[in-house]
Coordinates of C-alpha atoms and ligand atoms in Angstrom, one line a residue:
M63 CA 19.4 3.4 -14.7
M64 CA 16.2 1.8 -16.6
K65 CA 15.4 -0.2 -19.6
K66 CA 13.7 3.0 -22.0
A67 CA 9.4 2.0 -23.3
K68 CA 10.5 2.3 -27.2
K69 CA 8.3 4.3 -29.2
T70 CA 6.4 2.4 -31.0
S71 CA 4.5 4.8 -33.4
E72 CA 2.8 8.2 -33.2
A73 CA -0.5 10.4 -31.9
I74 CA -1.6 13.3 -34.2
L75 CA -2.7 16.0 -31.2
K76 CA -5.0 19.4 -33.2
V77 CA -4.6 21.6 -31.2
E78 CA -5.8 25.8 -31.7
G79 CA -4.4 25.2 -35.7
K80 CA -1.4 23.3 -35.0
E81 CA 0.2 20.5 -35.7
V82 CA 1.6 18.8 -32.5
V83 CA 3.4 14.9 -33.7
L84 CA 3.5 13.0 -30.1
P85 CA 5.9 9.9 -29.8
V86 CA 2.9 6.9 -29.0
I87 CA 5.6 4.5 -26.1
C88 CA 5.1 1.1 -25.7
G89 CA 6.3 -1.4 -22.3
T90 CA 7.1 -5.2 -22.5
E91 CA 3.5 -5.9 -23.3
G92 CA 2.2 -3.3 -24.8
E93 CA 0.8 -1.1 -22.4
K94 CA 0.4 2.3 -25.5
A95 CA 1.0 5.9 -24.1
V96 CA 1.2 8.6 -25.5
D97 CA 4.0 10.9 -24.5
I98 CA 3.4 14.4 -23.2
S99 CA 6.7 15.3 -22.4
T100 CA 7.3 17.7 -24.9
L101 CA 3.9 19.4 -25.3
R102 CA 4.2 22.2 -23.2
K103 CA 7.5 23.0 -24.8
S104 CA 5.7 22.9 -28.7
T105 CA 2.4 24.4 -27.8
G106 CA 2.1 25.9 -24.0
L107 CA -0.5 23.6 -23.1
I108 CA -0.9 21.4 -20.4
T109 CA -2.9 17.9 -19.7
I110 CA -5.3 18.3 -16.7
D111 CA -5.6 14.4 -14.9
P112 CA -7.5 14.2 -12.3
G113 CA -6.1 12.0 -9.2
F114 CA -3.2 11.2 -12.5
A115 CA -6.0 8.1 -14.1
N116 CA -4.6 7.8 -17.1
T117 CA -1.2 9.6 -16.4
A118 CA 1.8 7.1 -16.4
N119 CA 4.3 9.2 -13.9
C120 CA 7.5 7.1 -14.7
C121 CA 8.3 3.8 -16.7
S122 CA 9.5 0.7 -14.4
Q123 CA 10.2 -2.6 -14.3
I124 CA 8.6 -3.8 -11.2
T125 CA 5.3 -4.8 -10.8
Y126 CA 2.5 -5.6 -13.8
I127 CA -1.4 -4.6 -14.3
D128 CA -4.0 -5.9 -16.7
G129 CA -6.0 -4.3 -14.9
E130 CA -9.7 -6.0 -17.5
K131 CA -8.0 -8.9 -17.6
G132 CA -7.2 -9.1 -13.3
I133 CA -3.1 -10.2 -13.6
L134 CA -0.5 -9.1 -11.6
R135 CA 3.5 -10.4 -12.2
Y136 CA 5.9 -9.6 -10.0
R137 CA 9.2 -8.8 -11.7
G138 CA 7.8 -10.8 -14.3
I139 CA 5.9 -14.1 -12.5
P140 CA 2.6 -14.7 -12.0
I141 CA 1.1 -13.1 -8.0
T142 CA 0.2 -17.8 -8.0
E143 CA 3.0 -19.1 -8.1
L144 CA 4.6 -16.2 -5.4
A145 CA 1.1 -17.6 -2.8
A146 CA 2.5 -21.1 -4.0
K147 CA 5.8 -20.8 -3.8
V148 CA 7.9 -19.0 -2.3
S149 CA 8.1 -16.8 1.4
F150 CA 8.0 -12.9 1.7
V151 CA 11.7 -12.7 2.1
D152 CA 11.6 -14.2 -1.0
V153 CA 9.3 -12.2 -2.8
A154 CA 11.1 -9.3 -0.8
Y155 CA 14.6 -9.7 -2.6
L156 CA 12.7 -10.0 -5.8
L157 CA 10.2 -6.6 -5.5
V158 CA 14.1 -5.0 -4.5
H159 CA 17.2 -7.2 -6.3
G160 CA 15.0 -7.7 -10.1
T161 CA 15.4 -11.7 -9.2
L162 CA 14.0 -14.4 -6.8
P163 CA 17.6 -14.8 -4.9
T164 CA 20.0 -17.6 -5.1
E165 CA 21.0 -20.5 -1.8
S166 CA 23.5 -17.9 0.0
E167 CA 21.4 -14.5 -1.7
R168 CA 19.3 -15.5 0.9
I169 CA 20.9 -16.4 3.3
D170 CA 22.8 -12.4 2.7
F171 CA 19.2 -11.3 3.3
S172 CA 17.7 -12.7 5.6
N173 CA 21.3 -12.4 7.7
L174 CA 20.5 -8.5 7.0
L175 CA 17.2 -8.5 7.8
N176 CA 18.0 -10.0 10.9
Y177 CA 20.9 -8.3 12.3
N178 CA 18.5 -4.9 11.2
S179 CA 15.8 -5.7 12.4
L180 CA 16.6 -4.2 16.9
L181 CA 15.2 -1.1 17.1
H182 CA 17.4 2.3 18.6
E183 CA 16.9 1.1 22.2
D184 CA 15.8 5.3 23.0
M185 CA 12.9 4.6 20.5
R186 CA 11.3 2.7 22.5
H187 CA 10.4 5.4 25.0
F188 CA 8.5 7.1 22.3
F189 CA 6.0 4.8 22.7
D190 CA 5.3 5.8 25.8
H191 CA 3.7 9.0 25.0
F192 CA 1.1 8.5 22.8
P193 CA -1.9 9.2 24.2
K194 CA -4.5 5.2 25.3
G195 CA -5.3 4.7 21.7
A196 CA -3.6 5.9 19.6
H197 CA -4.4 4.0 16.2
P198 CA -1.2 2.1 15.7
M199 CA -1.0 3.5 11.8
H200 CA 0.0 7.2 13.8
I201 CA 2.3 5.6 15.5
L202 CA 3.7 3.9 12.9
S203 CA 4.3 6.0 10.6
T204 CA 6.0 9.0 13.3
M205 CA 8.4 6.1 14.7
V206 CA 9.7 5.6 11.2
N207 CA 9.6 9.2 10.7
A208 CA 12.0 9.4 13.2
M209 CA 14.1 6.9 12.6
A210 CA 15.5 10.0 10.8
A211 CA 16.9 11.5 12.8
F212 CA 18.5 8.0 15.0
Y213 CA 20.2 6.1 12.1
P214 CA 22.5 7.9 8.7
T215 CA 21.0 10.2 6.1
V216 CA 19.6 8.4 3.2
D217 CA 19.2 9.6 -0.3
V218 CA 20.0 9.6 -3.3
T219 CA 23.7 10.5 -2.0
T220 CA 24.3 7.4 -0.4
T221 CA 26.4 5.1 -1.1
A222 CA 24.8 1.4 -3.0
R223 CA 26.1 -0.7 0.4
N224 CA 24.6 1.7 3.2
I225 CA 21.6 1.8 0.5
E226 CA 21.4 -1.8 0.7
R227 CA 21.7 -1.7 4.2
S228 CA 19.1 0.8 5.0
C229 CA 16.8 -0.7 2.9
A230 CA 16.6 -4.1 5.1
R231 CA 16.4 -2.0 8.0
V232 CA 14.1 -0.5 7.6
I233 CA 11.7 -4.0 6.0
S234 CA 12.9 -5.0 9.3
I235 CA 12.8 -3.2 11.3
V236 CA 9.0 -1.7 11.0
R237 CA 8.0 -5.4 12.1
T238 CA 9.5 -4.1 15.2
I239 CA 7.5 -0.7 16.1
A240 CA 4.1 -2.6 14.9
A241 CA 4.6 -5.5 17.5
F242 CA 6.0 -2.4 19.5
A243 CA 3.3 -0.4 19.3
Y244 CA 0.3 -3.8 20.2
K245 CA 2.4 -4.5 23.2
K246 CA 2.0 -1.0 23.8
S247 CA -1.8 -0.9 23.5
I248 CA -2.6 -3.7 25.4
G249 CA -0.3 -2.9 28.2
E250 CA 1.8 -6.0 28.0
P251 CA 5.8 -5.6 27.9
I252 CA 7.5 -5.6 24.1
V253 CA 9.2 -9.1 22.6
Y254 CA 12.3 -7.9 20.8
P255 CA 13.0 -9.7 17.2
R256 CA 15.1 -13.2 17.2
H257 CA 17.7 -14.0 14.7
D258 CA 16.4 -17.5 14.1
L259 CA 13.6 -16.7 13.7
S260 CA 12.0 -16.7 10.0
Y261 CA 10.7 -13.1 8.8
C262 CA 7.1 -14.7 9.9
A263 CA 7.0 -15.8 12.9
N264 CA 9.3 -13.6 14.4
F265 CA 7.0 -11.3 14.2
L266 CA 3.6 -13.6 15.3
N267 CA 6.1 -14.3 18.5
M268 CA 7.0 -10.8 18.5
M269 CA 3.0 -9.8 18.8
F270 CA 2.2 -13.1 20.7
D271 CA 4.7 -14.1 23.5
S272 CA 4.2 -12.8 26.5
P273 CA 6.0 -14.5 30.5
V274 CA 2.9 -15.4 31.9
K275 CA 2.4 -17.6 28.5
P276 CA 4.5 -18.2 25.4
Y277 CA 3.2 -18.1 22.3
R278 CA 3.4 -21.7 20.2
I279 CA 3.6 -20.7 17.0
S280 CA 2.1 -22.3 14.5
P281 CA 3.4 -22.9 11.4
E282 CA -0.4 -22.5 9.3
A283 CA 0.1 -19.6 10.5
V284 CA 3.4 -18.3 9.4
R285 CA 2.6 -20.4 6.0
L286 CA -0.4 -17.7 5.2
L287 CA 1.6 -14.3 7.2
N288 CA 3.4 -15.3 4.7
V289 CA 0.9 -15.7 1.8
L290 CA -0.8 -12.4 2.8
F291 CA 1.9 -10.8 2.7
I292 CA 3.6 -12.7 -0.7
I293 CA -0.2 -10.5 -2.5
H294 CA 0.4 -6.7 -0.8
A295 CA 3.7 -6.7 -1.7
D296 CA 3.5 -4.5 -4.6
H297 CA 0.9 -2.6 -6.5
E298 CA 2.9 -0.6 -8.6
Q299 CA 2.2 3.0 -8.6
N300 CA -1.3 3.4 -6.0
C301 CA -2.0 5.8 -3.8
S302 CA 0.5 5.1 -1.3
T303 CA 3.6 4.2 -3.9
T304 CA 3.0 7.3 -5.5
A305 CA 4.1 9.2 -2.4
V306 CA 6.9 7.8 -1.7
R307 CA 8.0 8.0 -5.0
A308 CA 7.1 12.1 -5.1
I309 CA 8.1 12.6 -1.5
G310 CA 11.4 10.8 -2.4
S311 CA 12.2 12.9 -5.7
A312 CA 13.0 16.1 -3.5
Q313 CA 15.6 13.6 -2.7
A314 CA 13.6 13.8 0.4
N315 CA 15.7 10.6 3.3
L316 CA 14.4 7.7 2.6
Y317 CA 12.6 6.6 6.1
S318 CA 10.7 10.5 5.7
T319 CA 10.1 9.3 1.7
I320 CA 8.2 5.2 3.8
A321 CA 7.0 7.7 6.4
A322 CA 4.9 9.7 4.0
G323 CA 4.1 6.4 2.3
V324 CA 2.2 4.5 5.1
S325 CA 0.6 8.1 6.2
A326 CA -1.3 7.1 2.0
L327 CA -1.8 4.3 3.5
S328 CA -3.4 5.3 6.1
G329 CA -6.5 6.5 4.4
P330 CA -10.2 4.4 4.1
L331 CA -10.6 4.6 0.3
H332 CA -7.0 2.3 0.3
G333 CA -4.7 1.1 2.5
G334 CA -7.3 1.4 5.9
A335 CA -10.1 -0.3 4.0
N336 CA -9.9 -3.7 5.6
Q337 CA -10.6 -2.1 9.3
A338 CA -13.3 -0.4 7.4
V339 CA -15.2 -4.2 5.7
I340 CA -15.2 -5.2 8.7
E341 CA -16.5 -2.2 11.1
Q342 CA -19.2 -2.2 8.4
L343 CA -19.8 -5.8 8.0
R344 CA -20.6 -5.9 11.7
M345 CA -22.9 -2.6 11.2
I346 CA -24.6 -4.8 8.2
Q347 CA -24.3 -7.3 10.5
A348 CA -26.3 -5.3 13.4
D349 CA -29.4 -4.0 11.2
G350 CA -29.1 -7.5 9.4
D351 CA -30.7 -5.9 6.5
V352 CA -28.0 -5.9 3.4
A353 CA -30.6 -5.1 0.3
K354 CA -30.7 -2.1 1.8
F355 CA -27.3 -1.7 1.9
I356 CA -26.7 -2.9 -1.2
R357 CA -29.5 0.2 -2.5
K358 CA -27.4 2.6 -0.3
A359 CA -23.9 1.2 -2.7
K360 CA -25.9 2.5 -5.1
D361 CA -28.2 5.3 -4.5
K362 CA -26.2 7.9 -5.4
N363 CA -27.4 10.8 -3.0
D364 CA -26.4 8.5 0.0
P365 CA -23.0 8.4 0.2
F366 CA -22.0 5.6 1.5
R367 CA -19.8 2.3 -0.8
L368 CA -19.3 -0.6 -0.7
M369 CA -16.0 -0.7 1.8
G370 CA -13.9 -4.1 -0.7
F371 CA -15.0 -2.8 -3.0
G372 CA -14.4 -1.3 -6.2
H373 CA -10.6 -0.2 -7.8
R374 CA -8.6 2.3 -9.8
V375 CA -6.9 -0.4 -11.7
Y376 CA -9.3 -3.7 -11.8
K377 CA -12.5 -3.9 -13.8
T378 CA -12.7 -7.3 -12.5
Y379 CA -11.8 -10.1 -9.9
D380 CA -9.3 -7.9 -8.0
P381 CA -6.1 -11.8 -7.7
R382 CA -5.5 -11.5 -4.2
A383 CA -8.4 -11.1 -3.5
E384 CA -9.1 -14.6 -5.3
I385 CA -6.3 -15.5 -3.2
V386 CA -7.1 -14.5 0.1
R387 CA -11.0 -15.4 -0.5
K388 CA -9.4 -19.3 -0.6
E389 CA -7.4 -19.0 1.8
C390 CA -10.5 -17.3 4.4
E391 CA -12.6 -20.0 3.8
N392 CA -10.3 -22.9 4.2
Y393 CA -8.8 -21.2 6.8
L394 CA -11.7 -21.0 9.0
A395 CA -13.4 -24.5 7.7
A396 CA -9.9 -26.0 9.3
S397 CA -10.1 -24.1 12.1
G398 CA -13.9 -24.6 13.2
I399 CA -14.0 -20.9 13.3
N400 CA -17.9 -20.3 12.3
D401 CA -17.6 -16.5 11.5
P402 CA -21.0 -14.2 11.0
L403 CA -19.2 -11.7 8.4
L404 CA -18.5 -14.5 6.5
D405 CA -21.6 -15.0 5.3
I406 CA -22.4 -11.6 5.1
A407 CA -19.2 -11.2 2.4
H408 CA -20.8 -14.6 0.9
R409 CA -24.3 -12.6 0.2
I410 CA -22.6 -9.4 -0.5
E411 CA -20.6 -10.6 -3.1
D412 CA -23.0 -13.0 -4.7
I413 CA -25.6 -9.7 -4.3
A414 CA -23.0 -7.9 -6.3
R415 CA -21.6 -9.9 -9.3
Q416 CA -25.6 -10.6 -9.4
D417 CA -26.5 -6.6 -9.9
S418 CA -25.7 -4.5 -13.2
Y419 CA -24.8 -1.4 -10.9
F420 CA -21.3 -3.0 -9.9
V421 CA -21.2 -5.4 -13.5
D422 CA -20.9 -2.4 -15.2
R423 CA -18.0 -0.6 -13.8
G424 CA -16.2 -3.5 -13.1
L425 CA -16.6 -3.3 -9.0
Y426 CA -15.4 -6.1 -8.0
P427 CA -14.1 -7.6 -4.3
N428 CA -10.5 -5.8 -3.4
V429 CA -7.9 -7.9 -2.0
D430 CA -10.2 -5.6 1.3
F431 CA -12.4 -7.3 1.3
Y432 CA -12.0 -11.1 3.1
T433 CA -8.3 -9.4 4.2
G434 CA -9.9 -8.1 7.7
I435 CA -11.7 -11.2 8.3
L436 CA -9.3 -13.0 8.4
Y437 CA -6.7 -11.4 10.3
R438 CA -9.6 -11.3 13.0
A439 CA -9.5 -15.7 13.1
M440 CA -5.9 -15.6 13.2
G441 CA -5.6 -13.0 16.1
I442 CA -5.0 -9.8 14.8
P443 CA -6.8 -7.1 16.4
E444 CA -9.0 -4.7 13.6
N445 CA -6.9 -1.3 14.8
M446 CA -3.9 -3.7 14.1
F447 CA -5.5 -4.8 9.8
T448 CA -4.1 -1.9 8.0
V449 CA -0.6 -2.1 10.2
M450 CA -0.1 -5.6 8.5
F451 CA -0.6 -4.0 5.2
A452 CA 2.2 -1.8 6.1
L453 CA 4.4 -4.9 6.8
A454 CA 3.9 -6.4 3.6
R455 CA 4.0 -3.4 1.6
L456 CA 7.2 -2.1 3.0
P457 CA 9.1 -4.0 -0.1
G458 CA 7.4 -2.6 -2.8
W459 CA 7.9 1.5 -1.9
V460 CA 11.5 0.3 -0.9
A461 CA 12.1 -1.2 -4.5
H462 CA 10.3 1.8 -5.7
W463 CA 12.3 4.1 -4.3
R464 CA 15.5 2.0 -5.4
E465 CA 13.8 2.4 -8.8
M466 CA 14.0 5.7 -9.1
I467 CA 16.5 6.8 -7.5
G468 CA 18.4 4.3 -10.4
D469 CA 16.4 6.4 -12.6
E470 CA 17.9 10.8 -12.9
T471 CA 14.0 11.4 -11.7
K472 CA 13.1 14.2 -12.5
I473 CA 11.2 16.0 -9.6
V474 CA 7.3 15.4 -8.7
R475 CA 5.5 18.8 -9.4
P476 CA 2.5 18.6 -11.6
R477 CA 1.2 21.7 -12.2
Q478 CA -2.5 23.5 -12.5
I479 CA -5.0 24.9 -14.2
Y480 CA -6.0 28.6 -11.6
T481 CA -9.3 29.6 -11.5
G482 CA -9.4 31.9 -8.6
R483 CA -10.4 35.4 -8.4
T484 CA -8.0 37.7 -11.2
L485 CA -6.3 40.1 -11.1
S486 CA -9.8 42.9 -11.8
E487 CA -11.1 41.2 -9.3
V488 CA -9.7 41.7 -6.1
S489 CA -7.8 45.3 -7.3
A490 CA -10.8 47.2 -6.1
E491 CA -10.7 44.6 -2.6
V492 CA -7.4 45.7 -1.5
A493 CA -6.9 49.5 -2.8
D494 CA -10.4 49.5 0.2
F495 CA -8.5 47.3 2.8
E496 CA -7.9 49.8 5.5
P497 CA -4.5 48.7 7.0
P498 CA -5.0 48.3 11.1
A499 CA -3.1 51.3 13.0
L500 CA -0.8 48.8 14.4
I501 CA 1.0 45.6 12.4
I502 CA 1.1 43.1 15.1
Ligands
ACO194 N1 -19.4 1.3 -3.7 C1 -20.3 2.0 -4.3 N2 -19.8 2.6 -5.8 C2 -19.0 2.7 -6.3 C3 -17.4 2.2 -5.3 C4 -18.4 1.1 -3.9 N3 -17.1 1.5 -3.0 N4 -16.5 1.6 -5.8 C5 -16.5 2.7 -7.0 N5 -18.3 3.0 -7.3 C6 -19.4 3.7 -9.0 C7 -18.8 5.4 -8.3 O1 -19.7 5.5 -7.5 C8 -19.2 5.2 -9.7 O2 -19.5 5.5 -9.9 P1 -20.5 6.2 -11.1 O3 -20.0 6.4 -12.2 O4 -21.8 6.4 -11.5 O5 -20.1 7.5 -10.6 C9 -17.8 4.6 -9.9 O6 -18.2 3.1 -9.3 C10 -16.6 4.2 -10.5 O7 -15.9 4.4 -8.9 P2 -15.3 5.8 -8.9 O8 -14.9 6.0 -7.9 O9 -14.3 6.6 -10.0 O10 -13.6 5.5 -9.2 P3 -12.3 5.4 -8.6 O11 -11.5 4.2 -9.4 O12 -11.7 6.8 -8.5 O13 -12.4 5.3 -6.9 C11 -11.9 3.3 -4.8 C12 -11.5 3.6 -6.4 C13 -11.1 4.4 -4.2 C14 -10.8 1.7 -4.5 C15 -13.3 3.3 -5.3 O14 -13.7 2.3 -6.3 C16 -13.8 3.4 -3.7 O15 -14.0 4.6 -3.3 N6 -14.2 1.8 -3.0 C17 -14.0 1.8 -1.5 C18 -12.8 1.6 -0.7 C19 -12.2 0.7 -1.1 O16 -12.4 -0.3 -1.2 N7 -10.7 0.8 -0.9 C20 -9.1 -0.3 -1.1 C21 -9.0 -0.4 -3.3 S1 -7.6 -1.0 -2.6 C22 -6.2 -0.4 -1.9 O17 -6.3 0.3 -2.0 C23 -5.8 -1.7 -1.2

């Protein structure tokens, strides 16, 4: 059961001649919220907050973000420490279980991931029936949803042991599905996961090994992938995690719930931005006029937005973007890669950081701004960028799902303010309506 936030003070709301006292609760890092859960009962009123920009859906012990100061911590541990010191599997354990694993817990968790890495053989044939050119994110969400038909049901009523196993299964298999989808898309035979390889090495091997050219696993690529996966592993109540919590609150199966997260992540305003950034940088490169695109981004009559810029929560430099930018510059330099897109990205960032439009609105590079350039350098194809994000986010989604089912959560069911036609406005239309002679 979740530790509840403490009540620290009260807010008084004066509305339509009534005065209502509402508790103010405070989290462990001092974040405050007016608790309006009794508002409708006591006043008949609801609140409206499009995009939930000012609304907390839950209390959570998983991730802490301070968007003004650029702080991101998983289970209390700063992201910079995690990226520098531990593996992605350790971070997955941390998110799901609350603490970093001991040596024996790490071995048990790694074994659980390994023993559940194989995709049900009958599901393999599904890949044959997606059209050529299908986006791997669509394949991924379909396949994850289909897992519900192949594996035992996992929902709020499932026993703890099965939950443990199913969570490991979904974290592990998604990696296998992603690599299979890629191999199918390029017409190469699939490569099965291996128990002797670590999580990230296994993924790289499934992506790049071939019967004619065995893949030499590069320790630097494995390290980088660990860092990239760690920084993407959770981000509290973002769009896809909110989708996971919403679908999960209906007590849907774990696999359908995670598939909803994958679908939400595919959007270009969310995880799809990493692919959109590269496409945009390439367009700017072809045009050659960086300043023109900065002007377009600032023009309110132009729908153009700088992809990889801005964030709902961060109003300063995204700490994840800072890590990726450094890794990207170091990796490209060490590999002797001269990517002109990196130069364009630097120029955009330099201009934006001097421009009051971006500075006043707190628009800085977000995590997606430099990841695409780094993935490209690592040989990851562009249509797999968002899939990489999904693999990394799996432990976060699973952690939130587990927290939610253990927390007597109410079904997510917001209200609305109806602004459609009234009964008096439609009464004549209904009275005059001539029904067809035959209703088919
Ligand atoms: N380029 C130009 N202007 C922008 C941008 C941008 N990328 N992002 C925000 N703005 C402007 C808006 O036009 C708005 O200006 P206004 O106040 O004059 O109307 C102001 O900044 C605030 O923007 P909102 O859209 O209200 O911010 P919101 O929190 O709703 O959106 C979002 C955040 C979706 C990330 C937005 O910044 C965006 O579209 N960025 C580009 C897409 C992107 O990179 N998404 C990845 C986000 S990170 C992630 O999901 C992993």
